[in-house]
Structure formats: C-alpha cells, structure tokens
mmCIF file of C-alpha atoms in Angstrom:
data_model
loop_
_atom_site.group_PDB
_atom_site.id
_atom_site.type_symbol
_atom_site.label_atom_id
_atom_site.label_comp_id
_atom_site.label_asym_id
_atom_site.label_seq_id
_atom_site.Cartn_x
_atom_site.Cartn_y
_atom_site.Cartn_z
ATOM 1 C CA UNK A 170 0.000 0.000 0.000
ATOM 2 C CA UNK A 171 1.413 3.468 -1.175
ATOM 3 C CA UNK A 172 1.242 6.844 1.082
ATOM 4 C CA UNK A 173 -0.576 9.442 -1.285
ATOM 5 C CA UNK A 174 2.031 12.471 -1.042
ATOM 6 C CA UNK A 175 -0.132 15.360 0.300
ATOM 7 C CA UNK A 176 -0.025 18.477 -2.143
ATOM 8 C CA UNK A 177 -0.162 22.191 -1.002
ATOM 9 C CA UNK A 178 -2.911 23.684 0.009
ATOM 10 C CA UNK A 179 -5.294 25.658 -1.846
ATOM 11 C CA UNK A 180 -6.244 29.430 -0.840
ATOM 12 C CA UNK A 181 -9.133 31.076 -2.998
ATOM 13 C CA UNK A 182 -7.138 34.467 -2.351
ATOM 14 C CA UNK A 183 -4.066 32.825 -4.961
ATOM 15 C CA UNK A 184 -6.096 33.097 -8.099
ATOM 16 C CA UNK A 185 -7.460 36.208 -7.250
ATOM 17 C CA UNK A 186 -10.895 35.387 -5.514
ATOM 18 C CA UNK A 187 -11.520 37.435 -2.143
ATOM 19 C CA UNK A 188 -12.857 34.718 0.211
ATOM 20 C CA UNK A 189 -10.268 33.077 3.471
ATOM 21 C CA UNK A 190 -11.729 29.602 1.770
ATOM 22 C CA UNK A 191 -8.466 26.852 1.826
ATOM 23 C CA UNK A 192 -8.288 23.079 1.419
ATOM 24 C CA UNK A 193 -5.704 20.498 1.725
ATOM 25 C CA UNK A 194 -5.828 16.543 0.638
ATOM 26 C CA UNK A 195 -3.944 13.657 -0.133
ATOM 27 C CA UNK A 196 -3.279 14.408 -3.642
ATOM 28 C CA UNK A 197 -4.107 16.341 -6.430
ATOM 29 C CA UNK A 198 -6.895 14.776 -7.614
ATOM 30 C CA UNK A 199 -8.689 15.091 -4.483
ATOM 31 C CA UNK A 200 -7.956 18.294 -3.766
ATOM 32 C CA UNK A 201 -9.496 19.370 -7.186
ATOM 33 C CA UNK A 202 -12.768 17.359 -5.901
ATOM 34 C CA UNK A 203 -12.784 19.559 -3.313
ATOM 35 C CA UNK A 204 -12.155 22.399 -4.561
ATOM 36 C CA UNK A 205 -14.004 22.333 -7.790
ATOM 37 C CA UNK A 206 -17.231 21.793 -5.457
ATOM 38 C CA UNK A 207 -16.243 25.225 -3.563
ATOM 39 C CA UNK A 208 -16.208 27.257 -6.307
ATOM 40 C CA UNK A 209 -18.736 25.951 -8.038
ATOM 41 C CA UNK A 210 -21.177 26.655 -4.539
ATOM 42 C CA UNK A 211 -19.727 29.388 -3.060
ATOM 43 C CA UNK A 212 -18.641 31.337 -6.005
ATOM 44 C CA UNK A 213 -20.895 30.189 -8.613
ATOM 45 C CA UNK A 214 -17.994 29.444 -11.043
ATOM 46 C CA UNK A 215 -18.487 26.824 -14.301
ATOM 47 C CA UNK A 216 -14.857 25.059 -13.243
ATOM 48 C CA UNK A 217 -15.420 23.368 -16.741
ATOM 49 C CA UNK A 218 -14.493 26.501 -18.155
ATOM 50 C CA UNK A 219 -10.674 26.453 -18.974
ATOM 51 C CA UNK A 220 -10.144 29.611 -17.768
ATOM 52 C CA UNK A 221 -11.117 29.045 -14.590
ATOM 53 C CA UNK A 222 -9.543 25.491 -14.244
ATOM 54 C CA UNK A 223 -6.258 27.302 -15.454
ATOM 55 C CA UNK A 224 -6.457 29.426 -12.518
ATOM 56 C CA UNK A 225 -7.062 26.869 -10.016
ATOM 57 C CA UNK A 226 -4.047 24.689 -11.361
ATOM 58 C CA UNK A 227 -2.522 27.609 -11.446
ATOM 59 C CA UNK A 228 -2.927 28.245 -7.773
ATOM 60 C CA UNK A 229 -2.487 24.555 -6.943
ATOM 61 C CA UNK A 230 1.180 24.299 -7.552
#
C-alpha cells in the first residue's frame, strides 16, 4: 500500500478570488474534488471553463 504524497494547500485568495476559503488533501486529484465543489457553490464558477480550471491549477502548484 502506497502513502498518497499530500499536495499544497489551496487558498481562494491565490487566483485572485476574495474569500479566506483553503483546502488540503492527499493528492491532487482530491484536492481538485474539493475544490471544484467550492467554487462551483460558493462562487458560482463553471470550473469546466478552462479559464477558470487554469487558474485553479494555477494556484495549486
């Protein structure tokens, strides 16, 4: 059984959005779950847009 390698954590405020929301996970995948299900609530955001999941890659890494 592998460790998943846990991945930074993800702060609305990096890709610009003015909201204290942040997330961590046990990898990447996950944490785009998460997050997708944020911004698509809280912000009312169409992640499928690749804009948008630009920016949250973007403020993944």
């Amino acid at each position: 059984m592998s460790k998943m390698k846990k991945v930074a954590p993800f702060r609305c405020r990096d890709p610009g959005l003015e909201c204290d929301y942040e997330m961590e996970a046990e990898g990447e995948e996950e944490l785009m779950k998460r997050v997708e299900g944020h911004v698509m609530t809280a912000h009312q955001m169409d992640v499928h847009k690749e804009e948008i999941r630009k920016k949250i890659l973007g403020a993944m890494r």
